[in-house]
Amino acid sequence: MKIGIDCRLWNETGVGRYIRNLIAELSEIDTVNDYMLFLRKNEYETVPMPRKNFQKKLADVQWHTLAEQSILKKIIEEEKLDVMHFPYFSYPVGYKGKFIITIHDLIIDHFSTGKASTLFAPFYFLKRLGYKFVLKSAIKHAQKIIAVSGATKQEIIDHYNPNPDRVVVTYEGIEKTLAKENEEKIDVKKPFFFSVGNAYPHKNLERLLDAFSEFYKKNSNSYYIFVGKQDYFSKELEKLVKEKKLSNNVFFYREVSDGQLSYLYHHALGLVVPSLMEGFGLPALEAMSNGCLVLASEIPAFLEVCGDIPIYFDPYNVEDIAEKLESVYKGNVSHIAEKKKEGIARSKRYSWKKMAQKTLEIYQSIS
C-alpha cells in the first residue's frame, strides 16, 4: 500500500503531537507499506525520515485556506495513493481518493473563538460556515473517521449522523519524555496548583480564576501556574489576574520543556482541568502517569479516560471548584496516595504504539 499522511501541522501543539507520535510509532511497527508525508517548507527541510519506506513531499500550504482546497488537492493527487490520512478535520473538498479523517473534538461546534479573530464579524461568520461545510463533507466522504475517545465518537454521531461503524476510536498516548527520570527543575513557588494548555473559552479558565480567588482569601500562602502559549485569551486572563490583585500568586509560564513539565507534575498539589468540554484530555492522563493528583470537570471525556481517579467538580460552580482546591490544600481528601497509584496504573492502558497499531489496521481495512 502507498499511504499518504498530511503532516502540515507537525510543529503545532495537540494535533502536531498526535502526528509526530503516529509517524514515530508507524516507523517501528510497519516496514512493509510505503508512506508519503506531506510537509510545509520548514518541516520538509528539517524533519528526517525514520525509515526507507517513508518519503516526504513539499506541501507548503496553510490550513483553512483556499489554497488548501486547490493546490494541496493537486499535490496529493499526483502521488496516486491507496489511502490518504488527514489527521485533522480540514481537507481539500473534492478529493476523490480514499481517505481517513481524524476528529479530535467538536469543540468549535459549541464554543466560538470569534473574540480572538482579527476578521470583521461577518467574515468570521463566513469562516465558521466554511468550517462546517468542510467538516460535513469530510464526515460524509471519508472511508473511516477516527475519534480520539468514545465521547468524541458520540458527538460526531449526534451532530452529523454517520454510520457508527465508520467511526473508530483510537485513544491517544503519553510522551516518554515526561517520565520522572527526564525531570528538569523549574523555578516555582510552592505549594501550587497548575493548568496546562491554551486558554480558549471551553477551557473555563475565567471561572477557575474566580475559584482560586475565593480559595486564596483563606489560603494566601498558595500559588497558581498557567502553562501555555500567549494568545488573545491568555492575555485576557492576565488582565483578570491583575484586576483581582493576584499577580504575586498567579504566574504564567509560556515556554516549558517536557522535562520542566514533568517537574511540575511531580511537585504540584494537583493539576486542575476545569474544561467545559474536551475530546480526550491529554494533560489529565499525563498528570496521572506521573503520580500527580488530578482535579477535573465531571464531563464525559474525563470520566471515560480517567475513570474515578480524579477529584471531580461541577465546572459551572465556582464555589465547588474552590472547595475542591481547599480540600486538597488542607489534606482533607482521603486516599490521595491510593489515587496517585491508581492513576499511574490506569495511564498504562494508553500508549501511542497502541494508537498507531489500530490506525494501521484502519489503513489496511480500506485497501
CSV table of C-alpha atoms in Angstrom, one decimal:
chain,number,residue,atom,x,y,z
A,1,MET,CA,0.0,0.0,0.0
A,2,LYS,CA,1.0,3.6,-0.6
A,3,ILE,CA,-0.3,5.7,2.3
A,4,GLY,CA,-0.3,9.5,2.5
A,5,ILE,CA,-0.3,11.4,5.8
A,6,ASP,CA,-1.0,15.2,6.0
A,7,CYS,CA,1.8,16.3,8.3
A,8,ARG,CA,1.5,20.1,7.7
A,9,LEU,CA,0.7,20.6,11.4
A,10,TRP,CA,3.8,18.8,12.5
A,11,ASN,CA,5.1,21.5,14.9
A,12,GLU,CA,1.7,22.6,16.3
A,13,THR,CA,0.6,21.6,19.8
A,14,GLY,CA,-2.2,19.0,20.2
A,15,VAL,CA,-2.6,17.7,16.6
A,16,GLY,CA,1.1,18.1,16.0
A,17,ARG,CA,1.9,15.8,18.9
A,18,TYR,CA,-0.6,13.3,17.6
A,19,ILE,CA,1.1,13.4,14.1
A,20,ARG,CA,4.7,13.1,15.4
A,21,ASN,CA,3.8,10.2,17.6
A,22,LEU,CA,1.8,8.5,14.9
A,23,ILE,CA,4.8,8.7,12.5
A,24,ALA,CA,7.3,7.6,15.1
A,25,GLU,CA,5.3,4.5,16.1
A,26,LEU,CA,4.4,3.6,12.5
A,27,SER,CA,8.0,3.6,11.6
A,28,GLU,CA,8.6,1.0,14.3
A,29,ILE,CA,5.8,-1.4,13.5
A,30,ASP,CA,5.4,-1.1,9.7
A,31,THR,CA,8.3,-1.8,7.3
A,32,VAL,CA,6.0,-3.1,4.5
A,33,ASN,CA,3.8,-0.2,3.4
A,34,ASP,CA,5.2,2.9,1.8
A,35,TYR,CA,4.4,6.3,3.3
A,36,MET,CA,4.4,9.7,1.8
A,37,LEU,CA,4.4,12.6,4.4
A,38,PHE,CA,3.2,16.0,3.2
A,39,LEU,CA,5.1,18.8,5.0
A,40,ARG,CA,5.3,22.5,4.9
A,41,LYS,CA,8.6,24.1,3.9
A,42,ASN,CA,10.3,24.4,7.3
A,43,GLU,CA,9.5,20.8,8.4
A,44,TYR,CA,10.2,19.5,4.9
A,45,GLU,CA,13.8,20.8,5.2
A,46,THR,CA,14.3,19.8,8.9
A,47,VAL,CA,12.3,16.6,9.6
A,48,PRO,CA,14.3,13.4,8.8
A,49,MET,CA,12.5,10.4,7.5
A,50,PRO,CA,12.6,7.5,10.0
A,51,ARG,CA,12.9,4.6,7.5
A,52,LYS,CA,13.4,3.9,3.8
A,53,ASN,CA,9.7,3.2,3.3
A,54,PHE,CA,9.0,6.8,4.5
A,55,GLN,CA,9.3,9.7,2.0
A,56,LYS,CA,8.3,13.3,2.2
A,57,LYS,CA,6.8,15.8,-0.2
A,58,LEU,CA,6.7,19.5,-0.1
A,59,ALA,CA,3.2,20.8,0.5
A,60,ASP,CA,3.7,24.4,1.7
A,61,VAL,CA,0.1,25.2,2.0
A,62,GLN,CA,-1.6,26.8,5.0
A,63,TRP,CA,-4.6,25.0,6.5
A,64,HIS,CA,-8.0,26.7,6.4
A,65,THR,CA,-7.2,28.5,3.1
A,66,LEU,CA,-8.4,28.4,-0.5
A,67,ALA,CA,-5.0,27.1,-1.4
A,68,GLU,CA,-5.7,24.0,0.7
A,69,GLN,CA,-8.8,23.4,-1.4
A,70,SER,CA,-7.0,23.7,-4.7
A,71,ILE,CA,-3.2,23.4,-4.6
A,72,LEU,CA,-3.0,20.8,-1.8
A,73,LYS,CA,-5.5,18.6,-3.7
A,74,LYS,CA,-3.3,18.6,-6.8
A,75,ILE,CA,-0.2,17.8,-4.8
A,76,ILE,CA,-1.8,14.8,-3.1
A,77,GLU,CA,-3.4,13.5,-6.2
A,78,GLU,CA,-0.1,13.4,-8.0
A,79,GLU,CA,1.0,10.6,-5.7
A,80,LYS,CA,-1.8,8.2,-6.7
A,81,LEU,CA,-2.2,7.0,-3.1
A,82,ASP,CA,-4.1,3.9,-1.9
A,83,VAL,CA,-5.3,5.8,1.1
A,84,MET,CA,-4.8,9.3,2.5
A,85,HIS,CA,-4.9,10.2,6.2
A,86,PHE,CA,-5.9,13.7,7.2
A,87,PRO,CA,-5.2,13.8,11.0
A,88,TYR,CA,-7.3,16.9,11.4
A,89,PHE,CA,-10.8,17.7,10.1
A,90,SER,CA,-9.6,20.1,7.4
A,91,TYR,CA,-9.1,18.5,4.0
A,92,PRO,CA,-9.5,19.5,0.3
A,93,VAL,CA,-13.1,19.1,-0.5
A,94,GLY,CA,-13.5,17.3,-3.8
A,95,TYR,CA,-10.5,14.9,-3.2
A,96,LYS,CA,-11.6,11.8,-5.0
A,97,GLY,CA,-9.2,9.3,-3.4
A,98,LYS,CA,-9.9,7.0,-0.5
A,99,PHE,CA,-9.2,8.9,2.8
A,100,ILE,CA,-9.4,8.8,6.6
A,101,ILE,CA,-10.1,11.8,8.8
A,102,THR,CA,-9.2,12.2,12.5
A,103,ILE,CA,-11.6,14.3,14.5
A,104,HIS,CA,-10.1,15.3,17.9
A,105,ASP,CA,-13.2,17.1,19.1
A,106,LEU,CA,-16.2,19.1,18.1
A,107,ILE,CA,-15.5,22.0,20.5
A,108,ILE,CA,-15.8,24.7,17.8
A,109,ASP,CA,-19.4,23.5,17.3
A,110,HIS,CA,-20.1,24.6,20.9
A,111,PHE,CA,-17.7,27.5,21.6
A,112,SER,CA,-16.8,30.4,19.5
A,113,THR,CA,-13.3,31.9,19.3
A,114,GLY,CA,-14.6,35.0,17.5
A,115,LYS,CA,-13.4,37.4,20.1
A,116,ALA,CA,-9.8,36.5,19.2
A,117,SER,CA,-10.3,36.7,15.5
A,118,THR,CA,-8.8,39.6,13.5
A,119,LEU,CA,-11.6,39.2,11.0
A,120,PHE,CA,-14.5,41.6,10.7
A,121,ALA,CA,-17.5,39.8,12.3
A,122,PRO,CA,-19.3,38.9,9.0
A,123,PHE,CA,-16.1,37.3,7.7
A,124,TYR,CA,-15.6,35.3,10.9
A,125,PHE,CA,-19.2,34.1,10.5
A,126,LEU,CA,-18.4,33.0,6.9
A,127,LYS,CA,-15.2,31.3,8.1
A,128,ARG,CA,-17.3,29.3,10.6
A,129,LEU,CA,-19.7,28.3,7.8
A,130,GLY,CA,-16.7,27.2,5.8
A,131,TYR,CA,-15.5,25.1,8.7
A,132,LYS,CA,-18.9,23.4,9.0
A,133,PHE,CA,-19.0,22.8,5.2
A,134,VAL,CA,-15.6,21.2,5.2
A,135,LEU,CA,-16.3,19.1,8.3
A,136,LYS,CA,-19.6,17.8,6.9
A,137,SER,CA,-18.0,16.9,3.6
A,138,ALA,CA,-15.2,15.1,5.4
A,139,ILE,CA,-17.5,13.1,7.5
A,140,LYS,CA,-19.7,12.2,4.6
A,141,HIS,CA,-17.0,11.1,2.2
A,142,ALA,CA,-14.3,9.6,4.4
A,143,GLN,CA,-14.0,5.8,4.3
A,144,LYS,CA,-13.3,5.9,8.1
A,145,ILE,CA,-13.5,8.6,10.8
A,146,ILE,CA,-11.1,8.3,13.7
A,147,ALA,CA,-12.2,9.7,17.0
A,148,VAL,CA,-9.9,10.0,20.0
A,149,SER,CA,-12.4,8.9,22.5
A,150,GLY,CA,-15.9,7.4,22.8
A,151,ALA,CA,-17.2,10.8,23.9
A,152,THR,CA,-16.0,12.3,20.7
A,153,LYS,CA,-17.4,9.5,18.6
A,154,GLN,CA,-20.8,10.0,20.2
A,155,GLU,CA,-20.6,13.8,19.5
A,156,ILE,CA,-19.8,13.0,15.8
A,157,ILE,CA,-22.8,10.7,15.6
A,158,ASP,CA,-25.1,13.0,17.4
A,159,HIS,CA,-24.1,16.1,15.3
A,160,TYR,CA,-23.6,14.6,11.8
A,161,ASN,CA,-25.3,11.2,11.8
A,162,PRO,CA,-22.7,9.0,10.1
A,163,ASN,CA,-23.0,5.2,10.2
A,164,PRO,CA,-21.5,4.4,13.6
A,165,ASP,CA,-19.5,1.6,12.1
A,166,ARG,CA,-17.5,4.2,10.1
A,167,VAL,CA,-16.3,5.9,13.3
A,168,VAL,CA,-13.5,4.2,15.1
A,169,VAL,CA,-12.0,5.2,18.5
A,170,THR,CA,-8.2,5.3,18.8
A,171,TYR,CA,-7.0,6.6,22.2
A,172,GLU,CA,-4.0,8.9,22.4
A,173,GLY,CA,-0.9,8.1,24.5
A,174,ILE,CA,1.7,9.7,26.8
A,175,GLU,CA,5.1,11.2,26.0
A,176,LYS,CA,8.1,9.2,27.2
A,177,THR,CA,9.9,12.5,27.7
A,178,LEU,CA,7.6,13.3,30.5
A,179,ALA,CA,8.9,10.5,32.7
A,180,LYS,CA,10.4,11.4,36.1
A,181,GLU,CA,14.0,10.5,35.0
A,182,ASN,CA,13.8,13.3,32.5
A,183,GLU,CA,12.7,15.9,35.1
A,184,GLU,CA,14.2,19.3,34.7
A,185,LYS,CA,13.9,21.7,37.7
A,186,ILE,CA,12.0,24.9,37.1
A,187,ASP,CA,11.8,27.9,39.5
A,188,VAL,CA,8.3,27.8,41.1
A,189,LYS,CA,6.8,29.0,44.4
A,190,LYS,CA,5.2,26.2,46.5
A,191,PRO,CA,2.7,25.0,47.2
A,192,PHE,CA,1.0,25.4,43.8
A,193,PHE,CA,-1.8,24.1,41.6
A,194,PHE,CA,-1.4,24.4,37.9
A,195,SER,CA,-3.1,24.0,34.5
A,196,VAL,CA,-1.6,23.1,31.1
A,197,GLY,CA,-2.8,24.2,27.6
A,198,ASN,CA,-4.4,27.0,25.7
A,199,ALA,CA,-6.8,29.5,27.3
A,200,TYR,CA,-9.7,29.1,24.8
A,201,PRO,CA,-13.2,29.7,26.1
A,202,HIS,CA,-14.1,26.0,26.6
A,203,LYS,CA,-11.1,25.6,28.9
A,204,ASN,CA,-13.2,27.6,31.5
A,205,LEU,CA,-10.2,29.4,33.0
A,206,GLU,CA,-12.0,32.5,34.0
A,207,ARG,CA,-14.2,30.5,36.3
A,208,LEU,CA,-11.1,28.7,37.6
A,209,LEU,CA,-9.5,32.0,38.4
A,210,ASP,CA,-12.7,33.1,40.2
A,211,ALA,CA,-12.5,29.9,42.2
A,212,PHE,CA,-8.8,30.4,43.0
A,213,SER,CA,-9.5,34.0,44.1
A,214,GLU,CA,-12.1,32.7,46.6
A,215,PHE,CA,-9.8,30.0,47.7
A,216,TYR,CA,-6.9,32.5,48.1
A,217,LYS,CA,-8.9,34.6,50.6
A,218,LYS,CA,-8.4,31.9,53.2
A,219,ASN,CA,-5.2,30.4,51.9
A,220,SER,CA,-2.9,33.3,50.9
A,221,ASN,CA,0.2,31.1,51.1
A,222,SER,CA,-0.7,29.4,47.9
A,223,TYR,CA,0.1,29.8,44.2
A,224,TYR,CA,-1.3,29.0,40.8
A,225,ILE,CA,0.6,28.4,37.5
A,226,PHE,CA,-0.9,28.6,34.0
A,227,VAL,CA,1.3,26.8,31.4
A,228,GLY,CA,0.6,27.6,27.8
A,229,LYS,CA,1.3,29.9,24.8
A,230,GLN,CA,0.4,33.6,24.9
A,231,ASP,CA,-2.6,34.5,22.8
A,232,TYR,CA,-5.6,36.7,22.9
A,233,PHE,CA,-7.3,34.6,25.6
A,234,SER,CA,-4.3,34.2,27.8
A,235,LYS,CA,-3.7,37.9,27.7
A,236,GLU,CA,-7.3,38.5,28.8
A,237,LEU,CA,-6.7,36.1,31.7
A,238,GLU,CA,-3.6,38.0,32.7
A,239,LYS,CA,-5.7,41.2,32.8
A,240,LEU,CA,-8.1,39.4,35.2
A,241,VAL,CA,-5.2,38.4,37.4
A,242,LYS,CA,-4.2,42.0,37.8
A,243,GLU,CA,-7.8,43.1,38.4
A,244,LYS,CA,-8.1,40.6,41.1
A,245,LYS,CA,-4.8,41.6,42.6
A,246,LEU,CA,-3.4,38.1,42.3
A,247,SER,CA,-0.2,39.0,40.4
A,248,ASN,CA,2.0,37.9,43.3
A,249,ASN,CA,0.4,34.5,43.4
A,250,VAL,CA,-0.7,33.6,39.9
A,251,PHE,CA,2.0,33.1,37.2
A,252,PHE,CA,2.1,32.4,33.5
A,253,TYR,CA,4.8,30.1,32.1
A,254,ARG,CA,5.0,30.4,28.3
A,255,GLU,CA,7.9,28.2,27.2
A,256,VAL,CA,8.1,25.0,29.2
A,257,SER,CA,10.1,21.9,28.1
A,258,ASP,CA,8.8,18.4,28.6
A,259,GLY,CA,11.4,18.0,31.4
A,260,GLN,CA,10.1,21.1,33.2
A,261,LEU,CA,6.5,20.0,32.7
A,262,SER,CA,7.5,16.7,34.3
A,263,TYR,CA,8.9,18.6,37.3
A,264,LEU,CA,5.6,20.5,37.6
A,265,TYR,CA,3.6,17.2,37.6
A,266,HIS,CA,5.8,15.8,40.3
A,267,HIS,CA,5.8,18.8,42.6
A,268,ALA,CA,2.3,20.3,42.3
A,269,LEU,CA,-0.6,19.9,44.7
A,270,GLY,CA,-2.5,18.9,41.6
A,271,LEU,CA,-3.3,19.5,38.0
A,272,VAL,CA,-6.6,21.3,37.6
A,273,VAL,CA,-8.6,20.8,34.3
A,274,PRO,CA,-11.9,22.8,34.5
A,275,SER,CA,-12.8,22.3,30.8
A,276,LEU,CA,-16.5,22.5,29.8
A,277,MET,CA,-15.7,20.1,27.0
A,278,GLU,CA,-12.8,18.0,25.8
A,279,GLY,CA,-12.1,15.5,23.0
A,280,PHE,CA,-9.7,13.4,25.1
A,281,GLY,CA,-7.9,15.4,27.9
A,282,LEU,CA,-4.3,14.5,27.4
A,283,PRO,CA,-2.9,16.7,30.3
A,284,ALA,CA,-5.0,14.8,32.8
A,285,LEU,CA,-3.7,11.5,31.6
A,286,GLU,CA,-0.1,12.8,31.6
A,287,ALA,CA,-0.6,14.0,35.1
A,288,MET,CA,-1.9,10.6,36.2
A,289,SER,CA,1.1,8.8,34.6
A,290,ASN,CA,3.4,11.0,36.7
A,291,GLY,CA,1.6,10.4,40.0
A,292,CYS,CA,0.1,13.9,40.1
A,293,LEU,CA,-3.4,14.3,41.6
A,294,VAL,CA,-6.0,15.5,39.1
A,295,LEU,CA,-8.9,17.8,39.9
A,296,ALA,CA,-11.2,17.7,36.9
A,297,SER,CA,-14.6,18.7,35.5
A,298,GLU,CA,-17.1,16.0,35.6
A,299,ILE,CA,-17.5,15.7,31.8
A,300,PRO,CA,-17.8,12.7,29.5
A,301,ALA,CA,-14.2,12.7,28.2
A,302,PHE,CA,-12.6,12.8,31.6
A,303,LEU,CA,-14.9,10.2,33.1
A,304,GLU,CA,-14.1,7.9,30.1
A,305,VAL,CA,-10.3,8.3,30.1
A,306,CYS,CA,-9.6,8.9,33.8
A,307,GLY,CA,-12.3,6.9,35.5
A,308,ASP,CA,-13.0,7.6,39.1
A,309,ILE,CA,-9.4,8.6,39.9
A,310,PRO,CA,-9.7,12.5,39.7
A,311,ILE,CA,-11.4,14.7,42.2
A,312,TYR,CA,-14.3,15.8,40.2
A,313,PHE,CA,-16.2,19.1,40.4
A,314,ASP,CA,-19.0,20.9,38.6
A,315,PRO,CA,-17.2,23.2,36.1
A,316,TYR,CA,-20.0,25.8,36.2
A,317,ASN,CA,-19.9,26.1,40.0
A,318,VAL,CA,-17.2,28.4,41.3
A,319,GLU,CA,-17.8,27.5,44.9
A,320,ASP,CA,-17.5,23.8,44.2
A,321,ILE,CA,-14.1,24.3,42.4
A,322,ALA,CA,-12.9,26.5,45.3
A,323,GLU,CA,-14.0,23.9,47.8
A,324,LYS,CA,-12.1,21.1,46.0
A,325,LEU,CA,-8.9,23.2,45.9
A,326,GLU,CA,-9.2,23.8,49.6
A,327,SER,CA,-9.8,20.2,50.4
A,328,VAL,CA,-6.6,19.2,48.6
A,329,TYR,CA,-4.6,22.1,50.0
A,330,LYS,CA,-5.6,21.2,53.6
A,331,GLY,CA,-5.1,17.5,53.1
A,332,ASN,CA,-8.8,16.7,53.7
A,333,VAL,CA,-9.0,14.3,50.7
A,334,SER,CA,-8.9,10.7,51.7
A,335,HIS,CA,-6.8,8.1,49.9
A,336,ILE,CA,-4.7,10.6,47.9
A,337,ALA,CA,-1.7,8.2,47.8
A,338,GLU,CA,-4.0,5.4,46.5
A,339,LYS,CA,-5.5,7.7,43.9
A,340,LYS,CA,-2.0,8.6,42.6
A,341,LYS,CA,-1.0,4.9,42.4
A,342,GLU,CA,-4.2,4.0,40.7
A,343,GLY,CA,-3.7,6.9,38.3
A,344,ILE,CA,-0.2,5.6,37.3
A,345,ALA,CA,-1.7,2.1,36.7
A,346,ARG,CA,-4.7,3.4,34.7
A,347,SER,CA,-2.4,5.6,32.5
A,348,LYS,CA,-0.6,2.4,31.3
A,349,ARG,CA,-3.7,1.4,29.4
A,350,TYR,CA,-2.9,4.2,26.9
A,351,SER,CA,0.1,4.4,24.5
A,352,TRP,CA,1.0,5.9,21.2
A,353,LYS,CA,2.0,2.5,20.0
A,354,LYS,CA,-1.5,1.1,20.5
A,355,MET,CA,-2.9,4.1,18.7
A,356,ALA,CA,-0.5,3.5,15.8
A,357,GLN,CA,-1.3,-0.2,15.6
A,358,LYS,CA,-5.0,0.4,15.5
A,359,THR,CA,-4.5,3.2,12.9
A,360,LEU,CA,-2.5,0.8,10.7
A,361,GLU,CA,-5.4,-1.7,10.9
A,362,ILE,CA,-7.7,1.0,9.7
A,363,TYR,CA,-5.4,1.8,6.7
A,364,GLN,CA,-5.3,-1.9,5.8
A,365,SER,CA,-9.1,-2.3,6.1
A,366,ILE,CA,-9.6,0.2,3.3
A,367,SER,CA,-7.2,-1.2,0.7
